[in-house]
Tab-separated table of C-alpha atoms in Angstrom:
chain	number	residue	atom	x	y	z
B	264	MET	CA	77.798	73.143	41.262
B	265	THR	CA	79.255	70.100	39.594
B	266	SER	CA	80.571	67.025	41.325
B	267	ALA	CA	84.217	65.975	41.312
B	268	ALA	CA	83.435	63.134	38.904
B	269	GLU	CA	81.750	65.480	36.428
B	270	GLN	CA	84.649	67.942	36.538
B	271	PHE	CA	87.077	65.072	36.118
B	272	ALA	CA	85.254	63.739	33.069
B	273	SER	CA	84.931	67.167	31.479
B	274	ASN	CA	88.644	67.918	31.609
B	275	ILE	CA	90.261	64.562	30.809
B	276	ASN	CA	89.565	61.362	28.950
B	277	LEU	CA	90.853	57.814	28.881
B	278	ALA	CA	93.202	58.579	26.000
B	279	SER	CA	95.022	61.263	27.975
B	280	PHE	CA	95.248	58.923	30.956
B	281	ALA	CA	96.798	56.199	28.785
B	282	LYS	CA	99.535	58.611	27.702
B	283	ALA	CA	100.276	59.872	31.238
B	284	GLU	CA	103.253	57.655	32.061
B	285	GLU	CA	104.347	59.799	34.989
B	286	LEU	CA	100.871	59.584	36.537
B	287	LYS	CA	100.857	55.800	36.141
B	288	LYS	CA	104.155	55.581	38.031
B	289	ARG	CA	102.764	57.768	40.804
B	290	LEU	CA	99.611	55.659	41.071
B	291	LEU	CA	101.623	52.421	41.210
B	292	PHE	CA	103.929	53.852	43.864
B	293	THR	CA	100.938	54.967	45.934
B	294	LEU	CA	99.328	51.545	45.616
B	295	GLY	CA	102.565	49.792	46.616
B	296	ALA	CA	103.028	52.038	49.648
B	297	LEU	CA	99.456	51.413	50.817
B	298	ILE	CA	99.991	47.654	50.421
B	299	VAL	CA	103.062	47.921	52.678
B	300	TYR	CA	100.899	49.771	55.207
B	301	ARG	CA	98.184	47.115	55.083
B	302	LEU	CA	100.717	44.325	55.577
B	303	GLY	CA	101.997	46.110	58.670
B	304	THR	CA	98.527	46.095	60.207
B	305	PHE	CA	98.769	42.290	60.391
B	306	VAL	CA	102.183	42.136	62.124
B	307	PRO	CA	101.494	41.817	65.877
B	308	ILE	CA	103.691	43.301	68.559
B	309	PRO	CA	105.672	40.654	70.492
B	310	GLY	CA	104.546	39.239	73.815
B	311	ILE	CA	100.758	39.257	73.262
B	312	ASP	CA	98.404	36.299	73.612
B	313	PRO	CA	96.106	36.841	70.575
B	314	VAL	CA	93.172	34.847	71.980
B	315	ALA	CA	93.177	36.608	75.359
B	316	PHE	CA	93.589	40.024	73.743
B	317	SER	CA	90.732	39.349	71.310
B	318	GLN	CA	88.436	38.603	74.232
B	319	GLY	CA	89.504	41.789	75.998
B	320	PHE	CA	89.096	43.840	72.838
B	321	GLN	CA	85.520	42.699	72.303
B	322	SER	CA	84.603	44.129	75.707
B	323	GLN	CA	86.295	47.485	74.978
B	324	GLN	CA	85.595	48.042	71.290
B	325	GLY	CA	83.049	50.714	72.109
B	326	GLY	CA	85.687	52.759	73.929
B	327	LEU	CA	89.235	53.932	73.309
B	328	LEU	CA	90.511	50.826	71.530
B	329	GLY	CA	87.437	50.613	69.310
B	330	THR	CA	87.779	54.237	68.230
B	331	LEU	CA	91.462	53.800	67.435
B	332	ASN	CA	90.669	50.607	65.541
B	333	ILE	CA	88.410	52.481	63.112
B	334	PHE	CA	91.271	54.692	61.910
B	335	ALA	CA	93.965	52.006	62.170
B	336	GLY	CA	92.399	49.629	59.664
B	337	GLY	CA	91.854	46.875	62.242
B	338	ALA	CA	95.452	47.090	63.527
B	339	VAL	CA	94.275	47.694	67.109
B	340	GLU	CA	92.045	44.626	67.011
B	341	ARG	CA	95.129	42.602	66.086
B	342	MET	CA	97.406	44.789	68.266
B	343	ALA	CA	99.766	45.234	65.338
B	344	ILE	CA	102.851	47.423	65.050
B	345	PHE	CA	100.724	50.118	63.335
B	346	ALA	CA	98.075	50.146	66.069
B	347	LEU	CA	98.516	53.890	66.704
B	348	ASN	CA	98.346	54.577	62.960
B	349	ILE	CA	99.207	58.184	62.089
B	350	MET	CA	96.884	59.762	64.683
B	351	PRO	CA	99.658	61.102	66.995
B	352	TYR	CA	100.978	63.118	64.049
B	353	ILE	CA	97.493	64.487	63.330
B	354	SER	CA	97.139	65.552	66.969
B	355	ALA	CA	100.625	67.094	66.946
B	356	SER	CA	99.841	69.039	63.769
B	357	ILE	CA	96.642	70.430	65.283
B	358	ILE	CA	98.418	71.435	68.483
B	359	MET	CA	101.242	73.139	66.576
B	360	GLN	CA	98.802	75.098	64.426
B	361	LEU	CA	96.933	76.288	67.503
B	362	MET	CA	100.182	77.165	69.290
B	363	SER	CA	101.420	79.077	66.237
B	364	ALA	CA	98.373	81.325	66.554
B	365	VAL	CA	98.881	82.172	70.243
B	366	ILE	CA	102.689	82.078	70.703
B	367	PRO	CA	104.369	85.067	68.981
B	368	SER	CA	107.722	83.317	68.477
B	369	LEU	CA	106.111	80.375	66.670
B	370	GLU	CA	103.975	82.758	64.630
B	371	ALA	CA	107.123	84.617	63.550
B	372	ILE	CA	108.783	81.340	62.530
B	373	LYS	CA	105.702	80.359	60.546
B	374	LYS	CA	105.921	83.586	58.524
B	375	GLU	CA	109.530	82.960	57.489
B	376	GLY	CA	108.491	81.119	54.344
B	377	GLU	CA	109.900	77.735	53.391
B	378	GLN	CA	112.555	77.778	56.106
B	379	GLY	CA	109.955	78.531	58.766
B	380	ARG	CA	107.676	75.790	57.472
B	381	ARG	CA	110.485	73.260	57.740
B	382	GLN	CA	111.229	74.302	61.296
B	383	ILE	CA	107.566	74.034	62.293
B	384	ASN	CA	107.450	70.579	60.681
B	385	GLN	CA	110.473	69.545	62.725
B	386	TYR	CA	108.802	70.707	65.944
B	387	THR	CA	105.694	68.768	64.882
B	388	ARG	CA	107.762	65.580	64.522
B	389	TYR	CA	109.230	66.023	68.003
B	390	LEU	CA	105.741	66.482	69.416
B	391	THR	CA	104.578	63.420	67.449
B	392	VAL	CA	107.255	61.289	69.121
B	393	PHE	CA	106.188	62.589	72.540
B	394	LEU	CA	102.472	61.948	71.970
B	395	ALA	CA	103.117	58.518	70.430
B	396	THR	CA	105.303	57.600	73.393
B	397	MET	CA	102.592	58.608	75.856
B	398	GLN	CA	99.870	56.742	73.971
B	399	GLY	CA	102.071	53.680	73.452
B	400	TYR	CA	102.906	53.634	77.151
B	401	PHE	CA	99.249	53.879	78.145
B	402	ILE	CA	98.318	51.039	75.783
B	403	ALA	CA	101.154	48.867	77.123
B	404	VAL	CA	100.070	49.491	80.725
B	405	SER	CA	96.458	48.799	79.791
B	406	LEU	CA	97.461	45.503	78.177
B	407	MET	CA	99.381	44.426	81.270
B	408	GLY	CA	96.290	45.213	83.329
B	409	GLN	CA	94.275	42.611	81.418
B	410	ALA	CA	94.772	39.190	82.947
B	411	GLY	CA	96.369	36.696	80.580
B	412	THR	CA	96.836	39.140	77.692
B	413	VAL	CA	100.585	39.655	78.128
B	414	ILE	CA	102.728	36.524	78.200
B	415	ASN	CA	105.563	38.028	80.278
B	416	PRO	CA	104.416	41.337	81.801
B	417	GLY	CA	107.044	43.637	83.178
B	418	PRO	CA	109.387	46.537	82.347
B	419	TYR	CA	110.787	44.733	79.287
B	420	PHE	CA	107.338	44.324	77.720
B	421	LEU	CA	106.485	47.928	78.627
B	422	ALA	CA	109.623	49.253	76.916
B	423	THR	CA	109.494	47.060	73.819
B	424	THR	CA	105.785	47.691	73.214
B	425	THR	CA	106.174	51.455	73.574
B	426	ILE	CA	109.202	51.540	71.253
B	427	THR	CA	107.457	49.314	68.705
B	428	LEU	CA	104.331	51.464	68.597
B	429	VAL	CA	106.336	54.707	68.355
B	430	GLY	CA	108.450	53.186	65.583
B	431	GLY	CA	105.290	52.210	63.716
B	432	VAL	CA	103.990	55.799	63.884
B	433	MET	CA	107.261	57.274	62.617
B	434	PHE	CA	107.498	54.710	59.806
B	435	LEU	CA	103.974	55.596	58.668
B	436	LEU	CA	104.884	59.288	58.830
B	437	TRP	CA	107.879	58.621	56.573
B	438	LEU	CA	105.733	56.480	54.262
B	439	GLY	CA	103.145	59.257	54.052
B	440	GLU	CA	105.838	61.771	53.100
B	441	GLN	CA	107.028	59.430	50.347
B	442	ILE	CA	103.483	59.128	48.992
B	443	THR	CA	103.151	62.917	49.000
B	444	ALA	CA	106.444	63.397	47.151
B	445	ARG	CA	106.355	60.439	44.744
B	446	GLY	CA	102.710	59.384	44.683
B	447	VAL	CA	99.283	60.969	44.358
B	448	GLY	CA	97.747	63.209	46.980
B	449	ASN	CA	98.418	63.795	50.650
B	450	GLY	CA	100.130	60.662	51.946
B	451	VAL	CA	99.014	61.019	55.559
B	452	SER	CA	95.381	61.419	54.525
B	453	LEU	CA	95.602	58.456	52.162
B	454	ILE	CA	96.959	56.227	54.945
B	455	ILE	CA	93.994	57.064	57.177
B	456	PHE	CA	91.667	56.660	54.186
B	457	ALA	CA	93.120	53.207	53.399
B	458	GLY	CA	92.668	52.077	56.987
B	459	ILE	CA	89.008	53.081	57.093
B	460	VAL	CA	88.128	51.690	53.660
B	461	ALA	CA	89.951	48.395	54.302
B	462	GLU	CA	87.614	47.576	57.179
B	463	LEU	CA	84.472	48.692	55.362
B	464	PRO	CA	83.757	45.356	53.550
B	465	ARG	CA	83.983	43.417	56.801
B	466	ALA	CA	81.655	45.861	58.544
B	467	ILE	CA	79.120	45.586	55.710
B	468	ALA	CA	79.378	41.777	55.728
B	469	GLY	CA	78.812	41.708	59.493
B	470	LEU	CA	75.790	43.983	59.183
B	471	LEU	CA	74.283	41.820	56.429
B	472	ASP	CA	74.878	38.704	58.480
B	473	GLN	CA	73.038	40.259	61.414
B	474	GLY	CA	70.122	41.064	59.127
B	475	ARG	CA	70.072	37.500	57.827
B	476	THR	CA	70.093	35.938	61.289
B	477	GLY	CA	67.890	38.608	62.868
B	478	ALA	CA	70.464	39.279	65.601
B	479	GLY	CA	70.709	42.917	66.576
B	480	ILE	CA	69.108	44.515	63.531
B	481	GLY	CA	66.433	43.571	61.006
B	482	GLY	CA	66.559	43.350	57.229
B	483	GLY	CA	64.286	46.363	56.752
B	484	ALA	CA	66.525	48.473	58.977
B	485	ILE	CA	69.530	47.536	56.819
B	486	LEU	CA	67.818	48.983	53.737
B	487	ILE	CA	67.079	52.169	55.661
B	488	ILE	CA	70.712	52.357	56.815
B	489	ALA	CA	71.953	51.861	53.227
B	490	ALA	CA	69.675	54.615	51.915
B	491	LEU	CA	70.723	56.888	54.784
B	492	ALA	CA	74.412	56.229	54.073
B	493	LEU	CA	74.017	57.127	50.381
B	494	ALA	CA	72.105	60.273	51.274
B	495	LEU	CA	74.778	61.270	53.776
B	496	ILE	CA	77.550	60.755	51.220
B	497	ALA	CA	75.750	63.006	48.736
B	498	PHE	CA	75.145	65.561	51.486
B	499	VAL	CA	78.808	65.553	52.569
B	500	VAL	CA	80.034	65.924	48.970
B	501	PHE	CA	77.684	68.868	48.442
B	502	MET	CA	78.727	70.597	51.671
B	503	GLU	CA	82.457	69.985	51.182
B	504	ARG	CA	82.372	71.548	47.728
B	505	SER	CA	80.140	74.467	48.709
B	506	GLN	CA	81.780	77.871	48.854
B	507	ARG	CA	80.989	81.559	48.926
B	508	ARG	CA	82.781	83.510	46.208
B	509	ILE	CA	83.549	87.116	47.068
B	510	LEU	CA	84.142	89.338	44.053
B	511	VAL	CA	87.524	91.103	44.171
B	512	GLN	CA	88.115	94.065	41.842
B	513	TYR	CA	91.547	95.247	40.754
B	514	PRO	CA	91.892	98.854	39.508
B	515	ARG	CA	92.733	99.861	35.950
B	516	ARG	CA	96.412	100.367	35.234
B	517	GLN	CA	98.253	102.421	32.662
B	518	VAL	CA	100.797	100.510	30.617
B	519	GLY	CA	102.660	102.935	28.380
B	520	GLN	CA	100.061	104.965	26.513
B	521	ARG	CA	97.317	102.415	27.085
B	522	MET	CA	94.918	102.097	29.995
B	523	THR	CA	94.286	98.419	30.804
B	524	GLN	CA	90.889	97.271	31.973
B	525	GLY	CA	90.595	96.452	35.674
B	526	GLU	CA	90.609	92.727	36.369
B	527	LYS	CA	88.086	90.809	38.415
B	528	SER	CA	88.647	87.649	40.413
B	529	HIS	CA	86.965	85.720	43.188
B	530	LEU	CA	88.043	84.982	46.729
B	531	PRO	CA	86.558	81.527	47.482
B	532	LEU	CA	85.507	80.892	51.086
B	533	LYS	CA	84.693	77.243	51.755
B	534	LEU	CA	81.690	76.400	53.838
B	535	ASN	CA	83.815	74.000	55.866
B	536	VAL	CA	87.226	75.647	56.189
B	537	SER	CA	88.321	73.495	59.138
B	538	GLY	CA	87.824	70.124	57.398
B	539	VAL	CA	87.771	67.052	59.642
B	540	ILE	CA	90.073	68.538	62.302
B	541	PRO	CA	87.347	69.581	64.831
B	542	PRO	CA	85.747	66.085	65.086
B	543	ILE	CA	89.162	64.421	65.414
B	544	PHE	CA	90.299	66.800	68.137
B	545	ALA	CA	86.954	66.627	69.957
B	546	SER	CA	86.924	62.816	70.001
B	547	SER	CA	90.541	62.777	71.187
B	548	LEU	CA	89.678	64.956	74.178
B	549	LEU	CA	86.627	62.857	75.038
B	550	LEU	CA	88.788	59.729	75.087
B	551	LEU	CA	91.189	61.169	77.671
B	552	PRO	CA	89.241	59.844	80.704
B	553	ALA	CA	89.115	56.331	79.204
B	554	THR	CA	92.819	56.558	78.344
B	555	ALA	CA	93.730	57.598	81.879
B	556	ALA	CA	91.518	54.906	83.433
B	557	GLY	CA	93.095	52.263	81.215
B	558	ALA	CA	96.585	53.394	82.184
B	559	VAL	CA	95.829	53.368	85.920
B	560	GLY	CA	94.037	50.014	85.745
B	561	GLU	CA	91.638	48.574	88.286
B	562	GLY	CA	92.948	50.887	91.005
B	563	SER	CA	91.733	54.067	89.300
B	564	PRO	CA	90.075	56.617	91.623
B	565	GLU	CA	86.305	56.784	91.880
B	566	TRP	CA	86.084	60.237	90.290
B	567	LEU	CA	87.926	58.970	87.218
B	568	GLN	CA	85.614	55.968	86.944
B	569	THR	CA	82.596	58.282	87.199
B	570	LEU	CA	84.020	60.576	84.532
B	571	THR	CA	84.692	57.607	82.255
B	572	TYR	CA	81.142	56.344	82.772
B	573	PHE	CA	79.466	59.669	81.956
B	574	PHE	CA	81.604	60.269	78.877
B	575	ALA	CA	81.381	56.777	77.439
B	576	PRO	CA	80.365	56.710	73.746
B	577	GLY	CA	76.615	56.633	73.267
B	578	ARG	CA	75.661	58.310	76.542
B	579	PRO	CA	73.690	61.624	76.351
B	580	SER	CA	76.431	63.503	78.217
B	581	TYR	CA	79.007	62.228	75.719
B	582	ILE	CA	76.863	63.254	72.738
B	583	ALA	CA	76.157	66.718	74.166
B	584	LEU	CA	79.801	67.460	74.973
B	585	TYR	CA	80.931	66.016	71.638
B	586	ALA	CA	78.616	68.398	69.787
B	587	ALA	CA	79.759	71.386	71.871
B	588	LEU	CA	83.436	70.583	71.294
B	589	ILE	CA	82.958	70.186	67.533
B	590	ILE	CA	81.237	73.579	67.292
B	591	GLY	CA	83.866	75.257	69.475
B	592	PHE	CA	86.860	73.761	67.667
B	593	THR	CA	85.339	74.608	64.278
B	594	PHE	CA	85.321	78.314	65.126
B	595	ILE	CA	88.745	78.194	66.785
B	596	TYR	CA	90.467	76.271	64.012
B	597	THR	CA	88.864	78.357	61.251
B	598	SER	CA	90.154	81.536	62.878
B	599	VAL	CA	93.629	79.982	62.986
B	600	VAL	CA	93.872	78.770	59.383
B	601	PHE	CA	92.085	81.767	57.827
B	602	ASN	CA	93.238	85.111	59.213
B	603	VAL	CA	90.918	87.753	57.760
B	604	GLU	CA	93.346	90.594	58.597
B	605	ASP	CA	96.178	88.936	56.666
B	606	VAL	CA	93.902	88.309	53.695
B	607	ALA	CA	92.676	91.924	53.728
B	608	ASP	CA	96.276	93.218	53.952
B	609	ASN	CA	97.344	91.028	51.017
B	610	LEU	CA	94.459	92.309	48.909
B	611	LYS	CA	95.414	95.874	49.774
B	612	LYS	CA	99.071	95.202	48.965
B	613	TYR	CA	98.226	94.028	45.435
B	614	GLY	CA	95.632	96.733	44.817
B	615	GLY	CA	92.584	94.509	45.130
B	616	PHE	CA	89.409	95.518	46.922
B	617	VAL	CA	85.913	94.230	47.628
B	618	GLN	CA	83.322	96.451	46.026
B	619	GLY	CA	81.595	98.633	48.584
B	620	TYR	CA	84.301	98.271	51.250
B	621	ARG	CA	87.478	100.249	51.759
B	622	PRO	CA	90.721	98.222	51.655
B	623	GLY	CA	92.202	97.301	55.002
B	624	ALA	CA	90.169	97.246	58.208
B	625	ARG	CA	86.748	97.577	56.561
B	626	THR	CA	87.487	94.683	54.204
B	627	ALA	CA	88.687	92.581	57.159
B	628	GLU	CA	85.443	93.320	59.015
B	629	TYR	CA	83.379	92.266	56.005
B	630	LEU	CA	85.378	89.052	55.525
B	631	ASP	CA	84.980	88.266	59.216
B	632	TYR	CA	81.216	88.877	58.933
B	633	VAL	CA	80.899	86.456	56.008
B	634	LEU	CA	83.297	83.864	57.438
B	635	THR	CA	81.538	83.781	60.806
B	636	ARG	CA	78.218	82.920	59.206
B	637	LEU	CA	79.786	80.334	56.928
B	638	THR	CA	81.564	78.779	59.894
B	639	ALA	CA	78.297	78.583	61.837
B	640	ILE	CA	76.720	76.591	59.007
B	641	GLY	CA	79.853	74.441	58.693
B	642	ALA	CA	79.907	73.737	62.432
B	643	LEU	CA	76.273	72.617	62.401
B	644	TYR	CA	76.970	70.432	59.362
B	645	LEU	CA	79.956	68.731	61.037
B	646	THR	CA	77.989	68.263	64.244
B	647	PHE	CA	75.058	66.660	62.439
B	648	VAL	CA	77.233	64.209	60.474
B	649	CYS	CA	79.297	63.205	63.517
B	650	ILE	CA	76.476	62.988	66.049
B	651	LEU	CA	74.051	61.057	63.830
B	652	PRO	CA	75.679	57.592	64.240
B	653	GLU	CA	76.009	58.126	68.001
B	654	VAL	CA	72.322	59.012	68.298
B	655	LEU	CA	71.272	56.057	66.155
B	656	LYS	CA	73.390	53.607	68.142
B	657	ALA	CA	72.130	54.978	71.455
B	658	SER	CA	68.490	54.978	70.345
B	659	TYR	CA	68.232	51.824	68.267
B	660	SER	CA	71.136	49.424	68.073
B	661	GLN	CA	74.852	49.318	68.814
B	662	SER	CA	75.147	47.209	65.653
B	663	ILE	CA	74.750	50.270	63.431
B	664	PRO	CA	78.192	50.873	61.870
B	665	VAL	CA	79.986	54.158	62.358
B	666	TYR	CA	80.629	54.284	58.606
B	667	ILE	CA	77.190	55.780	57.911
B	668	GLY	CA	78.383	59.017	59.460
B	669	GLY	CA	80.966	60.579	61.690
B	670	THR	CA	84.611	61.372	61.179
B	671	SER	CA	85.240	58.256	59.111
B	672	LEU	CA	82.727	59.272	56.445
B	673	LEU	CA	84.090	62.831	56.368
B	674	ILE	CA	87.649	61.551	55.903
B	675	VAL	CA	86.718	59.100	53.148
B	676	VAL	CA	84.753	61.674	51.142
B	677	SER	CA	87.291	64.491	51.642
B	678	VAL	CA	90.282	62.351	50.684
B	679	THR	CA	88.444	60.969	47.650
B	680	LEU	CA	87.654	64.472	46.397
B	681	ASP	CA	91.223	65.619	47.035
B	682	THR	CA	92.738	62.585	45.281
B	683	VAL	CA	90.515	63.074	42.225
B	684	SER	CA	91.639	66.710	42.079
B	685	GLN	CA	95.289	65.639	42.346
B	686	ILE	CA	94.901	63.141	39.478
B	687	GLN	CA	93.117	65.762	37.417
B	688	GLY	CA	95.963	68.210	38.056
B	689	HIS	CA	98.602	65.680	36.963
B	690	LEU	CA	96.684	64.940	33.769
B	691	VAL	CA	96.261	68.617	32.930
B	692	ALA	CA	100.001	69.145	33.526
B	693	GLN	CA	100.756	66.161	31.279
B	694	GLN	CA	98.577	67.597	28.498
B	695	TYR	CA	100.235	71.005	28.875
B	696	GLU	CA	103.730	69.514	28.647
B	697	SER	CA	102.802	67.521	25.538
B	698	LEU	CA	101.467	70.672	23.859
B	699	ILE	CA	104.698	72.536	24.626
B	700	LYS	CA	106.772	69.692	23.166
B	701	LYS	CA	104.663	69.641	19.997
B	702	SER	CA	104.984	73.401	19.565
B	703	LYS	CA	108.758	73.212	19.980
B	704	LEU	CA	108.985	70.418	17.405
B	705	ARG	CA	106.937	72.460	14.934
B	706	GLY	CA	109.103	75.511	15.556
B	707	GLY	CA	112.265	73.462	14.991
B	708	ARG	CA	110.977	72.136	11.683
B	709	ARG	CA	110.321	75.653	10.451
């Protein structure tokens, strides 16, 4: 199994890249769009006292605000207009995919092809606005509950902050769509990727400074953390590219007087079909108690305070439930995005079959058997990567950065692999187009 870099180098070279004018334009557009996003993370919402908010953030960075800040590229720490980032859209997309699997009317719309996909996307946008409004409202209420943070608290601040945060989410959604259409790769994923990577140098600098001063973590531990981070990156790359290939045989066909040889192909089943969705959804659910407590303020009921305490990041109860939710959502989401019955029916429709299994129900049973075992391995892999930083922080030091594991590492590696594949695809298409043009010119000369 070769790495993405090796495949990239084997198929393209610098000369082909230099000739790919269309790819250069796409890369420049993507870079410009990400710069616009980064500038927005430094534009604060109106009515906030930066000094007072910074003090309040430091006391809550291990909770809801700190988790949001990881994916928002530091926008939460500065309470910028992009503080919610694109996460409401991610949550809305997950919810719509799950609802499409259990609600027959949505499932029927989803099967209507391009028109159905557009309608589902429209419903997802509506749900994004709703979720962003709820989250923006909770953040605004939480800010007003912190003494001295809001200059003029009241209904006007509540409305303007909510509208500003919702507008920031929808602008990023539009920007992501532009990157997808005119840039390189999935725009939404690249926005999250840019936010995480942008804060990485500061996190590394802070960790090195702690090692130099001896505050929180020692120099030897930093070397261990660096080695562990590199090992985890290699492990994640290996697992994300791992797949089980099921041999599919197509029968021989008679064309005229000739009998053509039966074709063979492979049905690739990824080890991690669900991607980073289970950890994102699991962490979102675990943050609900903290979100509700922040919205209610100091007058929150005792049961809610107890729930928030037990499910605070780093506590054993939080780690145990986090692991259980990741495993559960991995199986649920995999069953949603990969329907073995549909795959078996499609193979049967086109005459394909898995050797040793009759087309139809028997093939579906075999695919389900294989997929279940792959999903079990994938769920354990996701759980290990996401739980590791929590265990290290709880056991050793809260200074250990989340970047050595968890959802952030999964997103960075997955988006990097996907972007490399997108660039490789554009370069191959460019080479193919140039060959066609040369052949046409030669034909014209003849």
